[in-house]
XYZ file of C-alpha atoms in Angstrom:
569
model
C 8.197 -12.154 -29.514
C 8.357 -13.906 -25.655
C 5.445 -13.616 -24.055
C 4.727 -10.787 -20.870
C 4.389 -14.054 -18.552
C 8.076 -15.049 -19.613
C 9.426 -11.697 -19.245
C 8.237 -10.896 -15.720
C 8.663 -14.542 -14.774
C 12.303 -13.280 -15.413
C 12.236 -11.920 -11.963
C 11.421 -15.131 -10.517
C 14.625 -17.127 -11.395
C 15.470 -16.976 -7.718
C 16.526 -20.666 -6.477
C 19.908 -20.957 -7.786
C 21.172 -17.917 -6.251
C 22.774 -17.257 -3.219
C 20.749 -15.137 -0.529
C 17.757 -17.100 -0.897
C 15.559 -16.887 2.813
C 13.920 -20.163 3.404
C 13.290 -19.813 6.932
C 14.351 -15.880 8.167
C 14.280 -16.505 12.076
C 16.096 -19.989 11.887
C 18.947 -19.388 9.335
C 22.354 -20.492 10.243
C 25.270 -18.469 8.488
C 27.917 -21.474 7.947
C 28.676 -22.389 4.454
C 26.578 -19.334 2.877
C 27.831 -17.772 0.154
C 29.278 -14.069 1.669
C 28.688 -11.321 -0.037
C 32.238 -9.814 -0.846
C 32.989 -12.813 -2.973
C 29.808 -13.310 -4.260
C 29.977 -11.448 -7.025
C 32.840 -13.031 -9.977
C 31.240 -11.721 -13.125
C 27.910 -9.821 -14.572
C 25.267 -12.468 -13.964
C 25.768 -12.930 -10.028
C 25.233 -8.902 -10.390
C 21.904 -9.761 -11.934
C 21.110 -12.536 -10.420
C 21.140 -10.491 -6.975
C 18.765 -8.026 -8.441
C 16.644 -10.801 -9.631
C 16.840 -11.836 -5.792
C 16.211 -8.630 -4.635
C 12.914 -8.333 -6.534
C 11.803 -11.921 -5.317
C 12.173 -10.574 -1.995
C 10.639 -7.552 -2.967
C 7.058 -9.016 -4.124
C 6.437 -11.294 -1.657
C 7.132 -8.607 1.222
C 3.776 -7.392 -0.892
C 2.011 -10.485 -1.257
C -1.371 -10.016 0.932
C -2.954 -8.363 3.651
C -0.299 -10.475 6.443
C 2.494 -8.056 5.123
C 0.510 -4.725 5.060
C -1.665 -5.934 8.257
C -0.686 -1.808 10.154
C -3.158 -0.756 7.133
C -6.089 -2.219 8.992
C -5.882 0.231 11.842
C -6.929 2.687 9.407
C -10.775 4.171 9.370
C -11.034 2.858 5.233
C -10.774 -0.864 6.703
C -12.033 -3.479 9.196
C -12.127 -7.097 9.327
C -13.990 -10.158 8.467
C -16.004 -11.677 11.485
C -14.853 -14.979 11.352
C -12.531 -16.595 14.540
C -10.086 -17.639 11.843
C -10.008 -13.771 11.409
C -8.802 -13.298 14.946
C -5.493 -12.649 14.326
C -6.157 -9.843 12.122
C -8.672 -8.471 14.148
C -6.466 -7.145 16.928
C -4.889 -4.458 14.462
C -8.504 -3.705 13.564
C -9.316 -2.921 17.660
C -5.754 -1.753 18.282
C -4.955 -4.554 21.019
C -2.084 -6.831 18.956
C -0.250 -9.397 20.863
C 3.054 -9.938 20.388
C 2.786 -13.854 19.561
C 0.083 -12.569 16.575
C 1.533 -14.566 13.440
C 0.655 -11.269 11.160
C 2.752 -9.235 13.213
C 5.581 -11.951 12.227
C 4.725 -12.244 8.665
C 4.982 -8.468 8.105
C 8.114 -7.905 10.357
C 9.762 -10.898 8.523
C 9.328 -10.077 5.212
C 10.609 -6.758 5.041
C 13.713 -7.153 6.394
C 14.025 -10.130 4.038
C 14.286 -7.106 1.837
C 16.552 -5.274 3.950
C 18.945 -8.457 3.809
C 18.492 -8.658 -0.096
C 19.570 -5.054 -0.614
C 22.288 -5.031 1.863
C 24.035 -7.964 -0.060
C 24.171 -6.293 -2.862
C 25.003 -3.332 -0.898
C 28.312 -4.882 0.697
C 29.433 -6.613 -2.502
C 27.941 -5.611 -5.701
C 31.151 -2.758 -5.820
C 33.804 -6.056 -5.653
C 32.142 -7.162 -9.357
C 35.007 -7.401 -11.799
C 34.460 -5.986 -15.723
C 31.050 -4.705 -15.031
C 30.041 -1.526 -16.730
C 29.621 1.153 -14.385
C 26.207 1.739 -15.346
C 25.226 -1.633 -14.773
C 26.814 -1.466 -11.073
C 24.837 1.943 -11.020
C 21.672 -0.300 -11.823
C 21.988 -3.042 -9.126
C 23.357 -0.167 -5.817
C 20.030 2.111 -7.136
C 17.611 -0.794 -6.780
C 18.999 -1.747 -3.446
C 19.322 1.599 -1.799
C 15.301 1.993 -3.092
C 13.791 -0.741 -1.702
C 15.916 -0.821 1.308
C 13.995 2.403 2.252
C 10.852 0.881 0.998
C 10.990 -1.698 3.675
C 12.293 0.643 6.578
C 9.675 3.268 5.376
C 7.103 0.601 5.876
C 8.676 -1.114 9.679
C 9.821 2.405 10.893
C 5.891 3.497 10.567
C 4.341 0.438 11.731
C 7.013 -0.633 14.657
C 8.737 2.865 15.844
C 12.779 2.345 16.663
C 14.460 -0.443 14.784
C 17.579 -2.311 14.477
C 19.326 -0.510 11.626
C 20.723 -4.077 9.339
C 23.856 -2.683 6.856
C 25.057 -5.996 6.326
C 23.175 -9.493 4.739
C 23.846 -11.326 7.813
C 21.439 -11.772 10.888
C 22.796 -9.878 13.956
C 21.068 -10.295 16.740
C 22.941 -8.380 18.667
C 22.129 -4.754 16.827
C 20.609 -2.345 18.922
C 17.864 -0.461 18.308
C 18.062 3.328 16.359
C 15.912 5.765 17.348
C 12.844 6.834 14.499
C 15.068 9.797 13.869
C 18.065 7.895 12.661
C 16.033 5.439 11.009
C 14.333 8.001 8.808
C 17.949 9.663 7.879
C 18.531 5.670 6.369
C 15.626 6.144 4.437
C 16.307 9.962 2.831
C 20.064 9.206 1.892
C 18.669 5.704 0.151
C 16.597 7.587 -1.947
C 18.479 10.276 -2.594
C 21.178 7.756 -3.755
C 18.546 5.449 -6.027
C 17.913 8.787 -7.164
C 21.084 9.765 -8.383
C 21.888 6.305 -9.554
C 18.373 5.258 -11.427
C 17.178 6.889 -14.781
C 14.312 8.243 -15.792
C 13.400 5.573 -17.920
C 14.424 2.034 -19.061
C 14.343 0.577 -22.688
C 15.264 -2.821 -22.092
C 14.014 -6.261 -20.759
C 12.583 -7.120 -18.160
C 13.226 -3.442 -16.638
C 10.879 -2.213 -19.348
C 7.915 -3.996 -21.168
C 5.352 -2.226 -22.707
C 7.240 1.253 -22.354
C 6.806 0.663 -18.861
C 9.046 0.877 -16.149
C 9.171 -2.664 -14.384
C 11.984 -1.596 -12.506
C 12.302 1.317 -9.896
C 13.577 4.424 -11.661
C 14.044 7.908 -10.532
C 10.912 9.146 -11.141
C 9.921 6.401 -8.186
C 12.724 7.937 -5.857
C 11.406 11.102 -6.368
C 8.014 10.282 -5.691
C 8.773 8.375 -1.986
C 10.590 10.538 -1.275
C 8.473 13.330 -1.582
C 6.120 11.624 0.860
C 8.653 10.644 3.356
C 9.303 14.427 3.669
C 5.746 14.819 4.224
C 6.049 12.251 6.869
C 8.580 13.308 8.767
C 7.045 16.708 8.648
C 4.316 15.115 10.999
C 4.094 12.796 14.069
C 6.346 11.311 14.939
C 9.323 13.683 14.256
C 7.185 16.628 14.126
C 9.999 18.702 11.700
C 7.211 21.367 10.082
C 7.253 23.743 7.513
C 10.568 22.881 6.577
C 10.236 19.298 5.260
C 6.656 20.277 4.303
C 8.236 22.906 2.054
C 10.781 19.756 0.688
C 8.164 17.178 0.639
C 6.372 20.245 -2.085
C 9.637 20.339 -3.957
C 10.299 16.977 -4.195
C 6.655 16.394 -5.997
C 7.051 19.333 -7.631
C 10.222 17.108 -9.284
C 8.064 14.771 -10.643
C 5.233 17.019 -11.829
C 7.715 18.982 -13.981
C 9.171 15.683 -15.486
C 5.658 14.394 -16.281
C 4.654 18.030 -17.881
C 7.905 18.260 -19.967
C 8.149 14.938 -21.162
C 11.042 13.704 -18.613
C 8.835 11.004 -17.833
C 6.023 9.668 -19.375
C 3.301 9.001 -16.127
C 0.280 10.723 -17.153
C -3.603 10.759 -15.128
C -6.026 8.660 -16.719
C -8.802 10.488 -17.791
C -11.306 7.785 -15.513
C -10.627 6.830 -12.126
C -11.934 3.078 -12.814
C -8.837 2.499 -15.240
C -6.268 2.933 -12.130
C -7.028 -0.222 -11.177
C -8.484 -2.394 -14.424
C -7.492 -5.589 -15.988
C -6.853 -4.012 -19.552
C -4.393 -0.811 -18.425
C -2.819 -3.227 -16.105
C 0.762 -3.698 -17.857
C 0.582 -0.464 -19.629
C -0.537 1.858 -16.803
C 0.846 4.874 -16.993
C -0.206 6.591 -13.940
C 1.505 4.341 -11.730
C 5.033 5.420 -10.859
C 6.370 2.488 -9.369
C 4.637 -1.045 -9.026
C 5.584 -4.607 -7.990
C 4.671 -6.916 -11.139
C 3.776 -10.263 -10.353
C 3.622 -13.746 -12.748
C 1.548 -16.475 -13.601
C 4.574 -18.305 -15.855
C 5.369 -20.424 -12.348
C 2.035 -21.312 -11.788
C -0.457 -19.899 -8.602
C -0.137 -20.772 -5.114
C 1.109 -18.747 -1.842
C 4.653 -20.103 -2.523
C 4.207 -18.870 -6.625
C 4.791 -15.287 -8.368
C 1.422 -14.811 -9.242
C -0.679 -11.967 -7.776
C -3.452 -13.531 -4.839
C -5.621 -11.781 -6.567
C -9.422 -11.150 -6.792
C -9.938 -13.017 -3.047
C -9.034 -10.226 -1.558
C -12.099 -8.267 -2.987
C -14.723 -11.023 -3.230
C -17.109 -11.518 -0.043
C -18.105 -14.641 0.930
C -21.478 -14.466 -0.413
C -20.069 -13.886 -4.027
C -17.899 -17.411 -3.676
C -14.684 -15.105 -2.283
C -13.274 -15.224 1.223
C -11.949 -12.023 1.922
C -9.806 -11.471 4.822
C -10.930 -7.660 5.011
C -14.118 -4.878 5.141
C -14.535 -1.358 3.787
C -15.673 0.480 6.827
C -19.122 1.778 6.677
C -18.579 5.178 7.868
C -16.055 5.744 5.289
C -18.159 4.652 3.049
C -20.694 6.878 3.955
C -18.373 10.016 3.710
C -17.025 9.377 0.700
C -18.358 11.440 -2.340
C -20.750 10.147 -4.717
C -19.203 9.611 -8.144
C -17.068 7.368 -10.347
C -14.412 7.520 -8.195
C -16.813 5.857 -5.408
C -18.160 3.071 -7.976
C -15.075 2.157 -8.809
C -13.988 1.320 -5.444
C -16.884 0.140 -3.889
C -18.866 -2.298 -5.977
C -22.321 -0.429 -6.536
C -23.954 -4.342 -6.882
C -22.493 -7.697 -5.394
C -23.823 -10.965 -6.031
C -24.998 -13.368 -3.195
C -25.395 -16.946 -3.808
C -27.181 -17.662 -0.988
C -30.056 -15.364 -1.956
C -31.333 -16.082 -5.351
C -28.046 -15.732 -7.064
C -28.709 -11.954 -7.881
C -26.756 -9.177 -7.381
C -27.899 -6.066 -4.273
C -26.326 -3.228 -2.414
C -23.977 -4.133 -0.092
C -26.937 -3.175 2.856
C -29.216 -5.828 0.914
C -26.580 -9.110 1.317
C -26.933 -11.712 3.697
C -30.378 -11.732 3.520
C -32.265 -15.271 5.590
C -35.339 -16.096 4.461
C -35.682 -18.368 7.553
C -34.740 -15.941 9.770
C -36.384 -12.984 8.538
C -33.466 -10.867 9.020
C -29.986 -9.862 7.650
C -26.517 -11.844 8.493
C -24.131 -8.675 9.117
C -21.390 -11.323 8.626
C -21.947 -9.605 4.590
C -23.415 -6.820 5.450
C -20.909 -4.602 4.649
C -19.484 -2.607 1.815
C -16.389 -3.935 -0.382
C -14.109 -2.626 -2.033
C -13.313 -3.390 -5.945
C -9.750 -2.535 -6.665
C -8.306 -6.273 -6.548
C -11.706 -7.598 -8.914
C -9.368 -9.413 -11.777
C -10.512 -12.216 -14.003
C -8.295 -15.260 -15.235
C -5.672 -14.667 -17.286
C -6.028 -14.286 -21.242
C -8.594 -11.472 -21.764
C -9.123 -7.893 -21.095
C -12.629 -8.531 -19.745
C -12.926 -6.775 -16.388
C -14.223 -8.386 -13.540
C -18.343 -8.474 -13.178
C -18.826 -7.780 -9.154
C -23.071 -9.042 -10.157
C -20.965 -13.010 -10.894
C -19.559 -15.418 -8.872
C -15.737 -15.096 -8.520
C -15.625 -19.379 -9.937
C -17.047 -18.096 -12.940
C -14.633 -16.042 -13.633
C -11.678 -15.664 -11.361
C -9.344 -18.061 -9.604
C -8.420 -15.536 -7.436
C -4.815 -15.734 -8.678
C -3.144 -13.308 -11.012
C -0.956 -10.348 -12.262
C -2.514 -7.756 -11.611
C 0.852 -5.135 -11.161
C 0.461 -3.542 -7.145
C 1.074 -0.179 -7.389
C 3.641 1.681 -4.848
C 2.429 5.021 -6.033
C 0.570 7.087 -8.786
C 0.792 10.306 -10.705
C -2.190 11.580 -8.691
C -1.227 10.806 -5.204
C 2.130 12.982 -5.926
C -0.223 16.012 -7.416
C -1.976 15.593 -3.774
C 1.747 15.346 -2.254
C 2.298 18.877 -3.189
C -1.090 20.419 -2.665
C -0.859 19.166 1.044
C 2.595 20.283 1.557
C 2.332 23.608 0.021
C -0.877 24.209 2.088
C 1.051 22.975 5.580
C 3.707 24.540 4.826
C 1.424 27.954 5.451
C 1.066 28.754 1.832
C -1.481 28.349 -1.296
C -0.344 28.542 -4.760
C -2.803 28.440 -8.320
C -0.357 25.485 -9.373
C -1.461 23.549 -5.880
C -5.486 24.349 -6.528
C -5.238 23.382 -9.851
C -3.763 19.958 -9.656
C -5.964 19.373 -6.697
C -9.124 20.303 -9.104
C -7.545 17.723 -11.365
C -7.729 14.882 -9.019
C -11.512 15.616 -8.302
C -12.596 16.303 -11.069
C -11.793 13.019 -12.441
C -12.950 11.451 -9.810
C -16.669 12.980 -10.492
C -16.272 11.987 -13.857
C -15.102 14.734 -16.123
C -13.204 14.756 -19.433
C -9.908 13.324 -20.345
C -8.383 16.774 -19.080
C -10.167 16.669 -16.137
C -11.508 19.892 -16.087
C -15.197 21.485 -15.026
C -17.621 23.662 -17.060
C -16.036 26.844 -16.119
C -16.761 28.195 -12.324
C -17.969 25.106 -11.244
C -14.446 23.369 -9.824
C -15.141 22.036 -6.143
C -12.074 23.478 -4.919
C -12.293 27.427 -4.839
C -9.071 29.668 -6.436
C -9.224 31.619 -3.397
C -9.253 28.739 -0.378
C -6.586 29.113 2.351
C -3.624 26.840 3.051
C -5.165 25.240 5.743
C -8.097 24.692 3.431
C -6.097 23.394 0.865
C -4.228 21.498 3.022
C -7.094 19.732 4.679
C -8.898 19.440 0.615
C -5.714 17.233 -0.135
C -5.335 15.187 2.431
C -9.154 14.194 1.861
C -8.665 13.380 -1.479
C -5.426 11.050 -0.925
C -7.274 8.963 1.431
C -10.203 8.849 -1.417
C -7.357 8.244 -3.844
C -5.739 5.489 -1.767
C -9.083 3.771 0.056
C -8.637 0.070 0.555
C -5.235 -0.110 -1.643
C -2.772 -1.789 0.622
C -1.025 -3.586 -1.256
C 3.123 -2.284 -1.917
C 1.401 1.203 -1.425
C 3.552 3.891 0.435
C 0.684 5.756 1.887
C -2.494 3.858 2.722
C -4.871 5.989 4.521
C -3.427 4.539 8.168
C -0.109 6.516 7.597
C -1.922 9.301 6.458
C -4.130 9.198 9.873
C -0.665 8.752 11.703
C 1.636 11.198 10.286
C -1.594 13.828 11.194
C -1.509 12.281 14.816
C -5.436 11.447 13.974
C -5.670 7.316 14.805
C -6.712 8.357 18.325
C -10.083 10.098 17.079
C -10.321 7.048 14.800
C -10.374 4.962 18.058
C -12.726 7.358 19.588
C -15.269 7.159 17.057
C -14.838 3.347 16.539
C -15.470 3.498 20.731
C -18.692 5.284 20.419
C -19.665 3.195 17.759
C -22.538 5.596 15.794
C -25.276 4.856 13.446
C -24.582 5.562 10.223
C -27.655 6.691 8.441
C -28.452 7.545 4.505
C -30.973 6.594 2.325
C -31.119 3.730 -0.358
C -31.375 5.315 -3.917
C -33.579 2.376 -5.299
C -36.121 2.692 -2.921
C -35.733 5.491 -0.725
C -35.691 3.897 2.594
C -33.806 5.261 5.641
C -30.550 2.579 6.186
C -29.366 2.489 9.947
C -26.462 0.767 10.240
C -23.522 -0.036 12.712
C -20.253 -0.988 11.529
C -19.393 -4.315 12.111
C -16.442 -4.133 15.121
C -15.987 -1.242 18.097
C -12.886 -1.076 19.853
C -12.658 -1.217 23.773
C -10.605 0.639 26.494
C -8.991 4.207 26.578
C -6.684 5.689 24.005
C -3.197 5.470 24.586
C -0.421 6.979 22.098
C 1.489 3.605 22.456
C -1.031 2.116 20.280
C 0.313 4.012 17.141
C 3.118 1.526 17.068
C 3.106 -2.627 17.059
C 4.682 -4.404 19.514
C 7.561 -6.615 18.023
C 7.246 -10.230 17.423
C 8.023 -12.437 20.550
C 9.952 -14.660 18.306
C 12.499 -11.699 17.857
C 12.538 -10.554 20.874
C 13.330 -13.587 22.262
C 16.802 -13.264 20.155
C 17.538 -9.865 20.092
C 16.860 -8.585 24.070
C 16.472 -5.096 22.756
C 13.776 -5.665 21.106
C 12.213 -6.667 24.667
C 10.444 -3.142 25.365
C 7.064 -2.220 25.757
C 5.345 0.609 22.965
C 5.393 3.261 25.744
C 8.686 3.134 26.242
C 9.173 3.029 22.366
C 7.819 6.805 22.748
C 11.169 7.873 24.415
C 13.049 6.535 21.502
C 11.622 8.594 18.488
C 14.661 11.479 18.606
């Protein structure tokens, strides 16, 4: 039998075909293959898809092409002036030379450019079955509106790319129009994907590799739920379609339509041995060691992005301590912050996140690791199941590289879809309360059905819709905290689409002591978090600037945020 490395390094087999991006701002169009002749049998079919996907996983690589996610109250930064870059999403003041704000601009429309070939030429394929053709237009309409979903929430207007070709001379399209992109390419990879695939590499281990309906469904249902919100500010109606749209997928997983199912214990989600068999997740990005590791490679970066300093990492990012703080106790909470973290520079033994960076010379702590971390990237080297041991150094048992799958969006998030919705919309439902109940009750560490001793659920039959509203979008952002990676809602979109970022800011301004109590040895902890944020709030900040380097090409891209505002209808 081939090996999983072989069969996901069969996405990789990018660098004989024709759309490869070497350099996206400095490409020059003579002699490239166009797409309307591209395509003079099955395999350049294939081979685009296979493109598509390359395109696809590195536009998920690190924290550079999710760096909006850092504006959101589950994340800060590291300290260090290397860090600087990053930083300025952190404390809301990005310039417009910042190379993160290229990196993550870049690569997704290296995916838009990657669909959109097949897009403009798959249909000019001769002898191709028709569900083969159906295979390669789903796959491009999906994660076309994977990469608008992710620039139209982080930039505002865009220029709206049909065709493989660099135009720098589009215009920008209001948030509106740029949304309507986004619906009709899901509802087309909807209508075009199945359920489920049998066949390599779309499926391995009964899993879907590949996007599938079930994944159409499921964005889409939160795109609704989007839209419903700030910016667009459409209501009850697309709350109502963001409930039916999860409701879609909840039916399909109940009757057997699809096979995603919730784990019965939160730490699973995220673990080395469910990793390529995880059937919660509805729609990841798989990633491959068969090439080898490296920034340029197909592996996963891996367990660096976890690891703090002091445990031999070097982890571009924090957990915020006041999120940490509010976050409910439980196994939900261990499993995404590491309860015990080992620092080298103290003994070599493992203490609470408010015990690292201790200096014996100094008499004093180094807040530079005084922070909490999260766990969900913690994956040792390849060939074992063990799970990675946050109380060892990450040499001992990680190179930091990997293939650990990064998950677009789970089983659970889309139960949390509908019980929001269905509360915004101005109604409560049992069906709503009960999958909510589901959700938290895992996460505090109940049975494989997830259910309490009777009369003892945290969420009450008879709560309101705003209640149940709120109670949802709670437990997404508990759900989601410190998963960036490929994800369609991190907690920052959440914060957004709820028009909340601006009392983010205003807490971050104030900058409060967080106070609790260490359960070793009962002391009182006071603590600040590591960064504040300076200035007044401005509604401008809830979009990035664009990268000089574009706007130097394309003048339309020359406007400021504010004026951004007047282009959302």
């Amino acid at each position: 039998m081939k090996t999983l490395g072989y069969k996901l390094g069969l996405w990789a087999a990018c660098l004989l075909l024709a759309v490869s991006c070497n350099d996206f701002l400095e490409e020059d169009a003579n002699g490239r293959l166009l797409a309307t002749s591209a395509f003079s049998n099955k395999s350049d079919l294939d081979g685009s898809v296979h493109t598509l996907y390359r395109q696809v996983s590195r536009a998920s690589f690190g924290i550079s092409q999710f760096i909006h996610s850092q504006a959101g109250d589950d994340l800060s930064t590291h300290p260090a002036s290397n860090k600087a870059m990053i930083r300025e999403w952190d404390q809301y003041k990005i310039s417009t030379d910042n190379d993160r704000l290229l990196l993550c601009w870049q690569d997704k429309f290296k995916v838009v450019r990657a669909a959109n070939f097949i897009l403009t030429g798959a249909e000019s394929t001769p002898d191709v079955a028709q569900a083969d053709l159906d295979y390669a237009l789903g796959q491009a309409h999906f994660w076309r509106a994977w990469a608008y979903f992710y620039l139209v929430r982080a930039y505002g207007p865009l220029p709206k790319l049909l065709t493989a070709e660099m135009d720098y001379t589009v215009p920008l399209s209001p948030v509106a129009e740029i949304f309507e992109l986004i619906v009709s390419d899901l509802k087309t990879a909807e209508q075009k994907l199945p359920a489920n695939y049998t066949a390599v590499p779309q499926s391995m281990n009964g899993m879907n590799v590949a996007a599938s309906k079930g994944a159409a469904q499921a964005v889409l249902s939160y795109v609704y739920l989007t839209m419903a919100g700030w910016p667009l500010n459409r209501g009850t109606e697309y709350y109502s379609l963001a409930a039916e749209k999860a409701l879609e997928v909840i039916n399909g997983a109940e009757n057997g339509t699809y096979y995603y199912q919730l784990y019965d214990e939160f730490w699973k989600i995220h673990s080395k041995q469910e990793n390529h068999q995880n059937k919660e997740a509805i729609c990841a990005i798989y990633y491959s060691l068969v090439g080898g590791d490296g920034d340029d490679s197909d592996a996963a970066r891996g367990t660096i992005n976890d690891t703090p300093d002091c445990a031999d990492g070097w982890v571009d990012t924090r957990a915020e301590i006041g999120y940490w703080v509010g976050f409910p106790d439980g196994p939900r909470k261990a499993a995404t912050y590491p309860e015990w973290t080992i620092d080298k520079n103290n003994g070599g033994q493992a203490f609470r996140w408010w015990k690292l960076g201790w200096s014996e010379k100094d008499q004093a702590y180094n807040d530079h690791d005084r922070t909490p971390y999260f766990g969900k990237s913690g994956f040792t080297n390849p060939g074992n199941n063990d799970e990675y041991d946050f109380t060892k150094l990450r040499s001992a048992q990680s190179t930091g590289w990997g293939e650990q799958i990064h998950q677009l969006v789970r089983l659970s998030e889309v139960y949390l879809f509908y019980a929001e919705a269905v509360g915004r919309a101005g109604r409560t439902d049992a069906r709503a309360i009960e999958l909510l109940n589901k959700v938290r009750n895992r996460a505090d560490g109940y049975g494989p059905v997830a259910v309490r001793p009777e009369g003892q659920n945290v969420y009450s039959a008879g709560m309101s819709a705003s209640e149940l509203a709120e109670a949802a979008y709670n437990e997404h952002g508990w759900e989601i905290a410190g998963w960036y990676w490929g994800a369609i809602a991190p907690r920052v979109n959440d914060m957004q689409r709820m028009d909340r970022i601006k009392d983010h800011f205003n807490t971050r301004k104030a900058n409060p002591e967080y106070v609790f109590t260490d359960p070793d040895t009962g002391e009182e902890i006071r603590i600040h978090d590591l960064f504040g944020v300076e200035g007044e709030w401005s509604q401008s900040k809830m979009y990035a600037p664009y990268p000089s380097q574009d706007a130097r090409r394309n003048p339309a891209l020359d406007i400021t945020t504010e004026q951004k505002l007047n282009m959302i209808n």
